[in-house]
Coordinates of C-alpha atoms in Angstrom, one line a residue:
M260 CA 17.1 -66.8 -8.0
K261 CA 13.9 -65.5 -6.5
Q262 CA 11.7 -67.9 -4.5
W263 CA 8.0 -67.8 -3.4
K264 CA 7.5 -70.5 -0.7
N265 CA 4.0 -69.9 0.6
P266 CA 1.4 -69.8 -2.2
K267 CA -2.1 -69.4 -0.8
L268 CA -4.6 -72.3 -0.9
L269 CA -7.3 -70.9 -3.2
I270 CA -9.7 -73.8 -3.8
E271 CA -9.7 -76.9 -1.7
T272 CA -11.1 -79.2 -4.3
H273 CA -8.8 -82.3 -4.0
G274 CA -9.3 -83.1 -7.7
I275 CA -7.7 -86.2 -9.3
T276 CA -5.9 -84.2 -12.1
C277 CA -6.8 -80.5 -11.9
E278 CA -5.4 -78.7 -14.9
G279 CA -5.7 -75.9 -17.5
P280 CA -6.7 -72.8 -15.4
I281 CA -7.9 -69.9 -17.6
W282 CA -9.1 -66.4 -16.4
D283 CA -12.1 -64.8 -18.1
N284 CA -11.3 -61.1 -17.7
L285 CA -14.8 -60.2 -18.9
T286 CA -16.7 -62.1 -16.2
N287 CA -14.1 -62.4 -13.5
K288 CA -14.4 -66.1 -13.5
L289 CA -11.7 -68.7 -13.3
Y290 CA -12.2 -71.9 -15.3
Y291 CA -10.2 -75.0 -14.8
I292 CA -10.7 -78.8 -15.4
D293 CA -10.2 -82.1 -13.6
V294 CA -9.0 -84.3 -16.5
S295 CA -9.5 -87.7 -14.9
G296 CA -12.5 -86.6 -12.8
K297 CA -14.3 -85.5 -16.0
L298 CA -15.2 -82.1 -14.5
L299 CA -15.3 -78.5 -15.6
H300 CA -14.9 -76.1 -12.7
I301 CA -16.1 -72.5 -12.7
F302 CA -14.8 -70.4 -9.8
E303 CA -16.6 -67.2 -9.0
W304 CA -13.6 -65.0 -8.0
A305 CA -15.5 -62.3 -5.9
A306 CA -17.9 -64.7 -4.3
N307 CA -15.3 -67.4 -3.6
I308 CA -17.7 -70.1 -5.0
D309 CA -16.5 -73.1 -7.0
V310 CA -19.0 -75.0 -9.1
A311 CA -18.1 -78.4 -10.7
I312 CA -19.9 -79.6 -13.9
T313 CA -19.8 -83.2 -14.8
L314 CA -18.7 -84.0 -18.4
P315 CA -19.3 -87.2 -20.4
Q316 CA -15.6 -87.8 -21.1
K317 CA -12.1 -86.9 -19.9
V318 CA -11.3 -83.3 -20.7
G319 CA -7.9 -81.9 -21.8
F320 CA -8.5 -78.1 -21.9
V321 CA -10.9 -75.3 -21.6
A322 CA -10.7 -72.2 -23.9
L323 CA -12.6 -68.9 -24.2
T324 CA -14.4 -67.7 -27.3
V325 CA -15.5 -64.3 -28.7
K326 CA -19.1 -65.5 -28.2
N327 CA -18.4 -65.6 -24.5
D328 CA -19.0 -69.3 -24.3
I329 CA -16.2 -71.9 -23.9
L330 CA -14.6 -74.7 -25.8
L331 CA -13.7 -78.0 -24.2
G332 CA -11.3 -80.6 -25.5
L333 CA -12.9 -83.9 -24.8
E334 CA -11.6 -87.4 -25.7
D335 CA -13.1 -87.5 -29.2
G336 CA -13.1 -83.9 -30.2
I337 CA -13.7 -80.2 -29.4
Y338 CA -17.0 -79.2 -27.9
R339 CA -18.7 -75.9 -27.4
Y340 CA -20.2 -75.4 -23.9
T341 CA -22.9 -72.8 -24.3
K342 CA -24.2 -70.2 -21.7
D343 CA -27.3 -72.3 -21.2
G344 CA -25.3 -75.4 -20.4
N345 CA -25.5 -77.3 -23.6
L346 CA -22.6 -79.3 -25.0
Q347 CA -22.3 -79.2 -28.8
R348 CA -19.6 -80.7 -31.0
A349 CA -17.7 -77.9 -32.7
H350 CA -16.6 -79.8 -35.8
D351 CA -17.4 -82.8 -38.1
S352 CA -16.2 -86.2 -37.1
F353 CA -12.4 -86.4 -37.1
V354 CA -10.1 -89.3 -36.1
F355 CA -7.3 -88.0 -34.0
A356 CA -3.9 -89.6 -33.8
G357 CA -3.3 -90.8 -30.2
D358 CA -5.5 -91.7 -27.3
R359 CA -7.2 -88.4 -26.6
L360 CA -6.9 -84.6 -26.7
N361 CA -4.8 -83.0 -24.0
D362 CA -3.7 -79.4 -23.4
G363 CA -4.8 -76.7 -25.8
K364 CA -4.9 -72.9 -26.1
V365 CA -6.2 -70.2 -28.5
G366 CA -3.3 -68.4 -30.3
P367 CA -2.9 -64.8 -31.3
D368 CA -4.4 -65.6 -34.7
G369 CA -7.7 -66.9 -33.1
G370 CA -7.0 -70.5 -34.0
L371 CA -7.1 -73.3 -31.4
Y372 CA -3.9 -75.3 -30.9
T373 CA -4.1 -78.7 -29.2
G374 CA -2.4 -82.0 -29.2
T375 CA -2.9 -85.6 -28.3
I376 CA -1.3 -88.3 -26.1
Q377 CA 0.3 -91.5 -27.2
R378 CA 3.4 -92.5 -25.2
T379 CA 4.8 -94.6 -28.1
G380 CA 5.2 -91.4 -30.2
G381 CA 2.0 -91.6 -32.4
A382 CA 0.4 -88.5 -31.2
M383 CA 0.1 -85.2 -33.1
F384 CA -0.2 -81.4 -32.5
Y385 CA -3.0 -79.6 -34.4
R386 CA -4.4 -76.3 -35.3
F387 CA -8.2 -76.1 -35.3
G388 CA -9.6 -73.3 -37.4
G389 CA -13.3 -73.6 -37.0
N390 CA -14.3 -76.9 -38.6
S391 CA -11.1 -78.5 -39.9
F392 CA -7.8 -79.5 -38.4
T393 CA -4.3 -79.0 -39.7
T394 CA -1.4 -81.2 -38.4
L395 CA 1.5 -79.1 -37.2
L396 CA 3.7 -81.8 -35.5
E397 CA 3.9 -85.6 -35.8
S398 CA 5.6 -88.2 -33.6
V399 CA 4.5 -86.5 -30.4
K400 CA 4.2 -88.4 -27.2
L401 CA 2.5 -86.3 -24.6
S402 CA 1.4 -82.9 -26.0
N403 CA 1.2 -80.4 -23.2
G404 CA 1.8 -76.8 -22.2
L405 CA 2.0 -74.0 -24.8
D406 CA 2.0 -70.3 -25.1
W407 CA 3.1 -67.4 -27.3
S408 CA 5.6 -64.6 -26.9
M409 CA 4.2 -61.2 -26.2
D410 CA 4.7 -60.1 -29.8
G411 CA 3.1 -63.3 -31.1
Q412 CA 6.0 -64.4 -33.2
I413 CA 7.2 -67.4 -31.1
L414 CA 5.3 -70.4 -29.9
Y415 CA 6.6 -72.2 -26.8
Y416 CA 5.6 -75.8 -26.6
C417 CA 6.1 -78.8 -24.4
D418 CA 6.0 -82.5 -25.3
T419 CA 6.4 -83.7 -21.7
L420 CA 8.2 -86.9 -22.4
T421 CA 11.0 -85.1 -24.1
H422 CA 11.6 -83.2 -20.8
R423 CA 12.1 -80.1 -22.9
I424 CA 10.5 -76.8 -23.7
D425 CA 10.9 -75.9 -27.4
A426 CA 10.4 -72.7 -29.3
F427 CA 9.0 -72.3 -32.9
D428 CA 8.7 -69.4 -35.2
F429 CA 5.0 -68.7 -35.5
D430 CA 3.3 -67.4 -38.6
S431 CA 0.1 -65.8 -37.5
E432 CA -1.2 -65.3 -41.0
N433 CA -1.1 -69.0 -41.9
G434 CA -1.1 -70.5 -38.4
T435 CA 2.1 -72.5 -39.1
I436 CA 5.2 -73.1 -37.1
S437 CA 8.9 -73.6 -38.1
N438 CA 12.5 -73.5 -36.9
R439 CA 12.1 -75.8 -33.8
R440 CA 14.8 -75.2 -31.2
P441 CA 15.2 -76.0 -27.5
V442 CA 14.7 -73.5 -24.8
I443 CA 15.3 -75.5 -21.6
E444 CA 15.8 -79.2 -20.8
I445 CA 14.4 -80.3 -17.4
P446 CA 16.5 -83.1 -15.7
V447 CA 14.4 -86.2 -14.9
E448 CA 15.1 -85.9 -11.2
C449 CA 13.6 -82.4 -11.2
G450 CA 10.2 -83.5 -12.5
S451 CA 8.5 -83.4 -15.9
P452 CA 7.5 -80.1 -17.6
D453 CA 3.7 -79.8 -17.9
G454 CA 1.5 -76.7 -18.3
L455 CA 3.1 -73.3 -18.9
T456 CA 2.3 -69.6 -19.3
I457 CA 4.1 -66.4 -20.2
D458 CA 4.3 -63.0 -18.5
V459 CA 4.5 -59.5 -19.9
D460 CA 8.3 -59.6 -19.6
D461 CA 8.3 -62.7 -21.9
N462 CA 9.5 -65.0 -19.2
L463 CA 8.0 -68.5 -19.0
W464 CA 6.4 -70.0 -16.0
I465 CA 6.5 -73.8 -16.2
A466 CA 4.7 -76.4 -13.9
L467 CA 6.9 -79.3 -13.0
W468 CA 4.9 -82.5 -12.5
G469 CA 6.6 -84.6 -9.8
G470 CA 8.8 -81.6 -9.0
G471 CA 6.6 -79.8 -6.5
R472 CA 7.2 -76.4 -8.1
V473 CA 6.7 -73.8 -10.8
I474 CA 9.8 -72.4 -12.3
K475 CA 10.3 -69.0 -14.0
V476 CA 12.5 -69.2 -17.0
N477 CA 14.2 -66.7 -19.3
P478 CA 13.6 -68.2 -22.7
N479 CA 16.4 -66.3 -24.3
N480 CA 19.1 -68.2 -22.4
G481 CA 17.2 -71.0 -20.6
E482 CA 18.1 -69.7 -17.1
I483 CA 15.8 -70.4 -14.2
I484 CA 15.3 -67.1 -12.5
G485 CA 12.6 -67.9 -10.0
E486 CA 10.5 -70.7 -8.5
I487 CA 7.4 -71.2 -6.5
I488 CA 7.6 -74.1 -4.0
L489 CA 4.3 -76.0 -3.4
P490 CA 3.3 -78.5 -0.8
V491 CA 2.3 -80.9 -3.6
S492 CA 4.6 -82.9 -5.9
R493 CA 2.2 -83.2 -8.9
V494 CA 2.1 -79.6 -10.1
S495 CA 0.2 -79.6 -13.4
C496 CA -0.3 -76.0 -14.8
C497 CA -0.3 -72.3 -14.1
S498 CA -1.8 -69.1 -15.5
F499 CA -2.3 -65.5 -14.5
A500 CA -5.6 -64.3 -13.1
G501 CA -7.2 -61.4 -11.1
G502 CA -8.2 -57.9 -12.1
D503 CA -4.5 -56.9 -12.6
L504 CA -3.5 -60.3 -13.9
D505 CA -0.7 -60.4 -11.3
Q506 CA -1.8 -63.5 -9.4
L507 CA -0.5 -66.9 -10.6
I508 CA -3.0 -69.7 -10.4
I509 CA -1.4 -73.1 -9.9
T510 CA -3.3 -76.4 -10.3
T511 CA -2.2 -79.7 -8.8
A512 CA -3.2 -83.4 -8.9
S513 CA -3.9 -85.9 -6.2
G514 CA -3.9 -89.0 -8.4
G515 CA -7.2 -90.1 -6.9
G516 CA -6.7 -89.5 -3.2
T517 CA -4.8 -87.5 -0.6
T518 CA -2.0 -88.9 1.5
E519 CA -0.6 -88.0 4.8
T520 CA 2.4 -86.4 3.1
E521 CA 0.4 -84.5 0.6
P522 CA -3.0 -83.6 2.1
L523 CA -3.5 -80.8 -0.4
G524 CA -3.0 -82.8 -3.5
G525 CA -5.5 -81.8 -6.2
C526 CA -6.1 -78.4 -4.8
V527 CA -5.7 -75.0 -6.5
F528 CA -3.2 -72.4 -5.3
V529 CA -2.5 -68.8 -6.0
A530 CA 0.8 -66.9 -5.7
Q531 CA 1.2 -63.1 -5.8
V532 CA 4.2 -62.7 -8.1
D533 CA 6.4 -59.9 -9.3
T534 CA 4.9 -59.5 -12.8
R535 CA 1.7 -59.8 -14.7
G536 CA 0.2 -62.0 -17.4
R537 CA -2.1 -61.1 -20.3
A538 CA -5.7 -61.8 -21.0
P539 CA -6.2 -65.1 -22.9
F540 CA -6.8 -65.1 -26.6
R541 CA -10.3 -66.0 -27.7
F542 CA -11.4 -68.4 -30.4

């Protein structure tokens, strides 16, 4: 198994719960969020400048659009954040099952896929198509990381409290999923699976919250074939960035403050890895 032990500190932000990094290949900007800090971060890659924008609610994800603005998953719905800094609700009023929206991504069909949190199992996983929501999964506890195979035919999905990554057959014409099956189960002592991404070789990169690492997994057999060791235990998410999409961005959480043992909690790291990702889909 290959190991990367010295990821570079990219942004010393010390966020409470930094999450959801996404690379805008058209502007060379990196977006990420601080869920509990209620912040949207915009990192100017070339200038090495990080700007934080305060939001009115906790935020679960940031996604790109074909209009070159962004979508944000706030506690009570999806909002469009426009180029001039306005925040506009993207849909009619909708009552979500669960406490709030969490992780989300745009799929190969152009739909937005996101889920909610309710640790007793009352959350759901949805597809948002422009104004309406379609329920794809019920009895979810902590909807989290997701991504699609390179051919767009498989959705990989994480309900964190199951300690498992599952695969679904994905129908891009209808935006539906079927044939759920396990890919890998993460032992409790190794941490909890959180955000994830996929590379051009169809391997998964999975952040382990409480595990202090990102693991590289072959989804065909569930084998762990690589890992990135971080100096922070709460590793929240990862995604590919940079001009060649060959640098893995890794977000972490501090939980509200740094400690002597984890002074870099809540910072953003980057690892030069042996593969590339793909540009994100746009809504």
